[in-house]
mmCIF file of C-alpha atoms in Angstrom:
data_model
loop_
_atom_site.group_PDB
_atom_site.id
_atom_site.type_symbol
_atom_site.label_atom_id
_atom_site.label_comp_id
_atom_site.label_asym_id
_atom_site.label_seq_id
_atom_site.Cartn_x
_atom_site.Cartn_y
_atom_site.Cartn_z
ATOM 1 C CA UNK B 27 6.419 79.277 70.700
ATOM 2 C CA UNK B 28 7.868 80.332 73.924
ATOM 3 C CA UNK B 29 10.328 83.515 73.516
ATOM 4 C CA UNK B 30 12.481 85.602 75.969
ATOM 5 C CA UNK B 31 13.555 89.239 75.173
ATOM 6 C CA UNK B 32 16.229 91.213 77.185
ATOM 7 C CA UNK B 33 15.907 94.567 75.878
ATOM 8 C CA UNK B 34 19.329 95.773 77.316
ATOM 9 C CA UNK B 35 22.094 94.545 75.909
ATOM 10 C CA UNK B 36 24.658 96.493 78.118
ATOM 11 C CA UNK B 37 24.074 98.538 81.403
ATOM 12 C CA UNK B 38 26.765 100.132 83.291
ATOM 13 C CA UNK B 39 25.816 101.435 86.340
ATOM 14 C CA UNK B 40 28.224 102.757 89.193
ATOM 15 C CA UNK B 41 29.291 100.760 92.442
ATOM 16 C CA UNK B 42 26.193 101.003 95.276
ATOM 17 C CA UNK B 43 23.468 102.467 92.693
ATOM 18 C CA UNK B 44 20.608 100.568 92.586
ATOM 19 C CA UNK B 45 19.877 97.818 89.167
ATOM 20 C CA UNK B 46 16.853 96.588 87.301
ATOM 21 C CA UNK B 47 17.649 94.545 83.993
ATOM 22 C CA UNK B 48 14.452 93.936 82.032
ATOM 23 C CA UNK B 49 13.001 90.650 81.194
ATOM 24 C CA UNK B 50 10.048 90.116 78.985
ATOM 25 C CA UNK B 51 8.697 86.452 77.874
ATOM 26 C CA UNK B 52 6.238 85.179 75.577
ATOM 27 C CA UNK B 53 4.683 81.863 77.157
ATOM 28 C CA UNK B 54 0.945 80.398 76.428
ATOM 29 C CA UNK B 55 0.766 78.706 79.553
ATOM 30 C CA UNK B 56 1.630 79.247 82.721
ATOM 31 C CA UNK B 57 5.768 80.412 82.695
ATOM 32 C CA UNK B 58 8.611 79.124 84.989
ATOM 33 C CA UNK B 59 11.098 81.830 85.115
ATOM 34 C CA UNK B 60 14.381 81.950 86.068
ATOM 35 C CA UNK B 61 17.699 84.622 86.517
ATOM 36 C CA UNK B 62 21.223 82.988 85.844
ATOM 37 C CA UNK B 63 24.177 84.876 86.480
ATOM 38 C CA UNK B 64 27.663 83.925 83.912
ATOM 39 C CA UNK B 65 30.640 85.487 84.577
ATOM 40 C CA UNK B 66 33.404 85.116 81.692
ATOM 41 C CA UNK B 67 34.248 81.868 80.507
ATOM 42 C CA UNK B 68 32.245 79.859 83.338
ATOM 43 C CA UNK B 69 28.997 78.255 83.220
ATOM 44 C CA UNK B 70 25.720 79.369 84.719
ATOM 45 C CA UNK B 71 24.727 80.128 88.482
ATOM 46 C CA UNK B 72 21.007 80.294 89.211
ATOM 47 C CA UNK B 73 20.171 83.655 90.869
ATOM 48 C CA UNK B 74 16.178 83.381 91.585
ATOM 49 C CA UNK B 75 13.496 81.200 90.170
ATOM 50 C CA UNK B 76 9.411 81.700 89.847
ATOM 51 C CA UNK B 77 7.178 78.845 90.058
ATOM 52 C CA UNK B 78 4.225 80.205 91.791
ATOM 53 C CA UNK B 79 3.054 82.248 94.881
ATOM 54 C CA UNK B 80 4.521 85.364 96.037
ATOM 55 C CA UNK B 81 5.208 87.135 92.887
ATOM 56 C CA UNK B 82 8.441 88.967 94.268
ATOM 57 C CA UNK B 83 10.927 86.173 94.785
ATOM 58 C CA UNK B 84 14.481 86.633 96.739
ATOM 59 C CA UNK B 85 17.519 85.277 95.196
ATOM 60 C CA UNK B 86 20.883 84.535 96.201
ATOM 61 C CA UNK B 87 23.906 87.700 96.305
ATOM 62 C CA UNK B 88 20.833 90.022 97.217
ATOM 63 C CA UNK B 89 18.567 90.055 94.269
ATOM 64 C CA UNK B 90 15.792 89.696 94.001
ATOM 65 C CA UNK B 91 12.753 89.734 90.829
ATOM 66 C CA UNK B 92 8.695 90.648 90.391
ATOM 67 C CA UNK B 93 6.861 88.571 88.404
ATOM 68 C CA UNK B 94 4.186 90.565 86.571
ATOM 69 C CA UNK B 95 1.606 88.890 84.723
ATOM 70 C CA UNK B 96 -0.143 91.843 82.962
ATOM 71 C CA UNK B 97 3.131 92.986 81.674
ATOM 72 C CA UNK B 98 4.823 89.551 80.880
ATOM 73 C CA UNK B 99 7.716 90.702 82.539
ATOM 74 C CA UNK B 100 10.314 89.640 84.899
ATOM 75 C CA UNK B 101 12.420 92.049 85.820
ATOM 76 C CA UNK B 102 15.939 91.568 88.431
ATOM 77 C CA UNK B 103 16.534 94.197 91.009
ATOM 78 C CA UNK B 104 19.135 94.899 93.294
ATOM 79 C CA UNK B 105 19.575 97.802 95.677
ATOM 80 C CA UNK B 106 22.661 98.523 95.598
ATOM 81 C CA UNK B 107 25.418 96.723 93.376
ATOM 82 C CA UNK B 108 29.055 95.887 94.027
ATOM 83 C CA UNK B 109 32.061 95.701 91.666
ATOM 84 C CA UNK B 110 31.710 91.333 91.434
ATOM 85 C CA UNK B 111 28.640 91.451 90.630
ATOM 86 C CA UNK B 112 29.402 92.664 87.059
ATOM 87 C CA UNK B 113 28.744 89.807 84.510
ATOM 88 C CA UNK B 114 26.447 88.277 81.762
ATOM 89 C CA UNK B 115 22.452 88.150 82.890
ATOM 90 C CA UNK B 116 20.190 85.636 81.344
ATOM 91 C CA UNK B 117 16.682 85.397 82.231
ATOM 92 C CA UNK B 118 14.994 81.980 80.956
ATOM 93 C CA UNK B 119 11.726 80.406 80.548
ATOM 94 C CA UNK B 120 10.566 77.485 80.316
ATOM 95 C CA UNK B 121 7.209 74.995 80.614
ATOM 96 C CA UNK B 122 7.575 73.438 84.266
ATOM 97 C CA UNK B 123 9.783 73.189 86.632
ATOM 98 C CA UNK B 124 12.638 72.594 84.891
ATOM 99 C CA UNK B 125 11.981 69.429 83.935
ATOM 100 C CA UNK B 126 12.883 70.183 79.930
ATOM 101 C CA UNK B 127 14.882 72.830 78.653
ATOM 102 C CA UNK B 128 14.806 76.406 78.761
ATOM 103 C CA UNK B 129 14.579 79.299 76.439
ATOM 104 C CA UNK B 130 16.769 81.842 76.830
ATOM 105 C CA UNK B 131 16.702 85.785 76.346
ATOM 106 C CA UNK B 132 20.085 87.185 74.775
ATOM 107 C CA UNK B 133 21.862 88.117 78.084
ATOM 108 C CA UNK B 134 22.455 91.640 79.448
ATOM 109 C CA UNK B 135 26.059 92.156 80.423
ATOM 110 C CA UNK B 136 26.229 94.428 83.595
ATOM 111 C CA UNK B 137 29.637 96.607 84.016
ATOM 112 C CA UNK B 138 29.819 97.812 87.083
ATOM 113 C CA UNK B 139 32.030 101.366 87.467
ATOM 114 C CA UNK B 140 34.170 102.291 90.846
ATOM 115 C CA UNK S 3 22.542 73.028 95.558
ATOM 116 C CA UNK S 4 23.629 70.042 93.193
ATOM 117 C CA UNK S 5 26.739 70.137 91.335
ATOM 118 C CA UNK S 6 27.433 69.426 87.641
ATOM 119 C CA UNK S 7 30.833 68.879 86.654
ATOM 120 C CA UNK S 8 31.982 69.619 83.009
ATOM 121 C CA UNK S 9 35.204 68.177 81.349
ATOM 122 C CA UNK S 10 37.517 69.972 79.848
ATOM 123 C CA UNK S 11 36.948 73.255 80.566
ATOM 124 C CA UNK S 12 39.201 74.340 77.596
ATOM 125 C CA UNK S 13 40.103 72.536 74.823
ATOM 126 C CA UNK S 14 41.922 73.217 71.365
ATOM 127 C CA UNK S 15 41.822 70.923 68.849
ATOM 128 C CA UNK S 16 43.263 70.091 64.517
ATOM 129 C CA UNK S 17 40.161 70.801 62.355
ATOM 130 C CA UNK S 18 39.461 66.828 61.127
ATOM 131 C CA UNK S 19 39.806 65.915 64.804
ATOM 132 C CA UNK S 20 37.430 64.489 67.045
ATOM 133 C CA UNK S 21 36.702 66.058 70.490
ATOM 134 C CA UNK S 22 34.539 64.570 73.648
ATOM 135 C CA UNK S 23 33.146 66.899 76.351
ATOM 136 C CA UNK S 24 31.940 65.102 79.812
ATOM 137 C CA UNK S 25 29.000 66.475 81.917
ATOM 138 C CA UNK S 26 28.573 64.278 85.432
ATOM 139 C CA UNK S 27 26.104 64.613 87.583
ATOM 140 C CA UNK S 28 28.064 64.677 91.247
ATOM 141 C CA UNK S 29 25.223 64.183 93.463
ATOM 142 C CA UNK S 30 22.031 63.343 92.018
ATOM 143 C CA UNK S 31 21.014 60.820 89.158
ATOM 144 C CA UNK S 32 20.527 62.530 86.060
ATOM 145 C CA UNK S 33 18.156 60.907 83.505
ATOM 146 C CA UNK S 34 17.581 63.684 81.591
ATOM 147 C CA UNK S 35 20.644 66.014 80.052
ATOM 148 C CA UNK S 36 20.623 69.316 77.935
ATOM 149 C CA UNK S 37 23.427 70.322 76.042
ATOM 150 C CA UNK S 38 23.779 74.160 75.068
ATOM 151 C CA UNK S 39 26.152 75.776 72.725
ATOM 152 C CA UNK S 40 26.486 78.912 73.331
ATOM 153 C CA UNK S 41 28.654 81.452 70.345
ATOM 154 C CA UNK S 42 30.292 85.040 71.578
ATOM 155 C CA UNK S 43 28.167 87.587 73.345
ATOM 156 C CA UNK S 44 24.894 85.330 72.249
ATOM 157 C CA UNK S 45 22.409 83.590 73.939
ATOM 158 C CA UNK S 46 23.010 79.537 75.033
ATOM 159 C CA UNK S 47 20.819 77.562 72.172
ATOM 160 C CA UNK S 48 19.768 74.290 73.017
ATOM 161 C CA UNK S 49 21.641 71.818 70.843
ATOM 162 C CA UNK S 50 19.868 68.631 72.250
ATOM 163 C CA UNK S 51 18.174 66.487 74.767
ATOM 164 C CA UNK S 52 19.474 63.384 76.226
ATOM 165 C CA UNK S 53 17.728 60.792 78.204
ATOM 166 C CA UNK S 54 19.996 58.004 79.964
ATOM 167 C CA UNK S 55 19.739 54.349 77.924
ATOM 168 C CA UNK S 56 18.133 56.246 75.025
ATOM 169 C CA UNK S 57 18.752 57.986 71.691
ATOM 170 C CA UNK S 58 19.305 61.787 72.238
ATOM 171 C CA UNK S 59 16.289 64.403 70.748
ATOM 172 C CA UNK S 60 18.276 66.695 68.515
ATOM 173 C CA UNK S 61 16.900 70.350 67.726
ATOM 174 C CA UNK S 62 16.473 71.445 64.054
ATOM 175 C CA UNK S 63 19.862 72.186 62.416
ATOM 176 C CA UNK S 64 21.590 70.440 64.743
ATOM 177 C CA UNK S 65 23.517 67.551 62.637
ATOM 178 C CA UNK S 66 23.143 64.695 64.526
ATOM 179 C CA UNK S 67 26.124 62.970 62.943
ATOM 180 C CA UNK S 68 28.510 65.569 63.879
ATOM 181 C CA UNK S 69 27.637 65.948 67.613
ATOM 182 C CA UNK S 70 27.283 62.427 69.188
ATOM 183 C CA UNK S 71 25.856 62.106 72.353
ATOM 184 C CA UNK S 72 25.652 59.557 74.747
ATOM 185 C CA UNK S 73 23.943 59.271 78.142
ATOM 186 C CA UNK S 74 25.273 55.552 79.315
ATOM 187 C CA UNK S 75 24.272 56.101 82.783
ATOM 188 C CA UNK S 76 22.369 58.626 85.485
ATOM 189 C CA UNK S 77 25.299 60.182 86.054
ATOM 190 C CA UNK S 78 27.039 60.557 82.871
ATOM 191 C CA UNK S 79 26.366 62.234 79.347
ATOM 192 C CA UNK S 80 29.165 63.141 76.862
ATOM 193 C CA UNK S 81 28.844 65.506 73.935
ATOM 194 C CA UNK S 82 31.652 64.345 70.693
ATOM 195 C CA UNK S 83 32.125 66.938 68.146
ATOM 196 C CA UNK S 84 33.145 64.461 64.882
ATOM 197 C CA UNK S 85 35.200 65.880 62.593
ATOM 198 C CA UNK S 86 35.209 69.227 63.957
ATOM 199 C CA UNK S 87 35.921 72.608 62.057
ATOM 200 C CA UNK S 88 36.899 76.258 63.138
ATOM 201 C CA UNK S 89 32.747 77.110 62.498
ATOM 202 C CA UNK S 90 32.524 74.213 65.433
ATOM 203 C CA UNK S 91 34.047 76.363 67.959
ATOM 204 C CA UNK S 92 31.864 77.232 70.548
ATOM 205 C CA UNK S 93 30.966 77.235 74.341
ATOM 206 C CA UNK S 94 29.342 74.024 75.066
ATOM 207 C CA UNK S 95 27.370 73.466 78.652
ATOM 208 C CA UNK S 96 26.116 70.606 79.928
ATOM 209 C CA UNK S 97 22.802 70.762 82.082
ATOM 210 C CA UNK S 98 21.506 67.859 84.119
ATOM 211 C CA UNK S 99 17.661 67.451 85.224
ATOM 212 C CA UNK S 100 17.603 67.513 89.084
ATOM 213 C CA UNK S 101 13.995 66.988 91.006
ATOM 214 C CA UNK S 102 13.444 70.245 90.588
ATOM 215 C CA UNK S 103 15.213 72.356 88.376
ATOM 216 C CA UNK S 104 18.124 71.826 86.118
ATOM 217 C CA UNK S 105 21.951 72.636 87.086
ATOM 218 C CA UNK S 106 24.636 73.542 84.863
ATOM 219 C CA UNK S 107 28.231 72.654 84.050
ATOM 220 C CA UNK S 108 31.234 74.677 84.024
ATOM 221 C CA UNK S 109 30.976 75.119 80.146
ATOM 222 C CA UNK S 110 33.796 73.766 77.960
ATOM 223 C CA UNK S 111 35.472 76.864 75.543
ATOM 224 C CA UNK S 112 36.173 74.321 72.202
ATOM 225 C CA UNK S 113 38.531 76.398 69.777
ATOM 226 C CA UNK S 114 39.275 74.272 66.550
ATOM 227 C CA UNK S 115 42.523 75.559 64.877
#
């Protein structure tokens, strides 16, 4: 069975430091991943999305994410972070393209200090 | 990118009562629909799957009875929470199958009182 793990539950980090949240999956075939950005009481914006090819993929608001194989991971970077951008993470995984539904990790909820 | 829109975004309700939560598709046909409940500072679970002009695909637990769902048309799947309790309240979202990926509703915050 397919699984997501977010090992962070909560990351503060100050205004213009850099972020990684952590993403690990469990998959037996090849994974789609995807970054979703919630902030409180809306629904879910996608950030970035793997398929295939280039294994560093650019997202929208600046982040971007490295799919590594080896590791099963699929971590979310951004240089340099700015007070909106704090808010609930979830990384997902699922079989194709979308076309059925995801698995999700447990969210990481970024604060972001002045 | 294509737009989901859920309906209400809020809603409180008398434990005993019966609730319905919309999810359109605004711009794209939608023949597959997921719906997600999501409890506080969890993950979203997948509650079902819903294919237009079909029975919905429930997920274990999920009582089928007690969530009715209906997916009438491309554009249009609602979610009914029968007889609903305080243990019902929840954030529901919506998520309709694009080409390519899936895009999400608003979310609807039920609160049963």
């Amino acid at each position: 069975a397919q699984s997501v793990t977010q090992p962070d539950i909560h990351i503060t980090v100050s205004e213009g430091a850099s972020l990684e949240l952590r993403c690990n999956y469990s998959y037996g075939a090849t994974p789609y991943l995807f970054w979703y950005v919630q902030s409180p009481g809306q629904g879910l914006q996608l950030l970035l999305k793997y398929f295939s090819g280039d294994t560093l993929v650019q997202g929208i608001k600046g982040f971007e994410a490295e799919f590594k194989r080896s590791q099963s991971s699929f971590n979310l970077r951004k240089p340099s972070v700015h007070w909106s951008d704090a808010a609930e993470y979830f990384c997902a995984v699922g079989p194709d393209t979308g076309r059925r539904a995801l698995t999700f990790g447990s969210g990481t909820r970024l604060q972001v200090q002045p | 990118g294509a737009v989901v829109s859920q309906h209400p975004s809020r809603v409180i309700c008398k434990s005993g009562t019966s609730v319905k939560i919309e999810c359109r598709s605004l711009d794209f046909q939608a023949t597959t629909m997921f719906w997600y409940r999501q409890f506080p500072k969890q993950s979203l679970m997948l509650m079902a799957t819903s294919n237009e002009g079909s029975k919905a695909t429930y997920e274990q637990g999920v009582e089928k009875d007690k969530f009715l769902i209906n997916h009438a048309s491309l554009t249009l799947s609602t979610l009914t929470v029968t007889s609903a309790h305080p243990e019902d309240s929840s954030f529901y979202i919506c998520s309709g199958l694009g080409d390519t990926e899936a895009f999400f509703g608003q979310g609807t915050r039920l609160t049963v009182v």
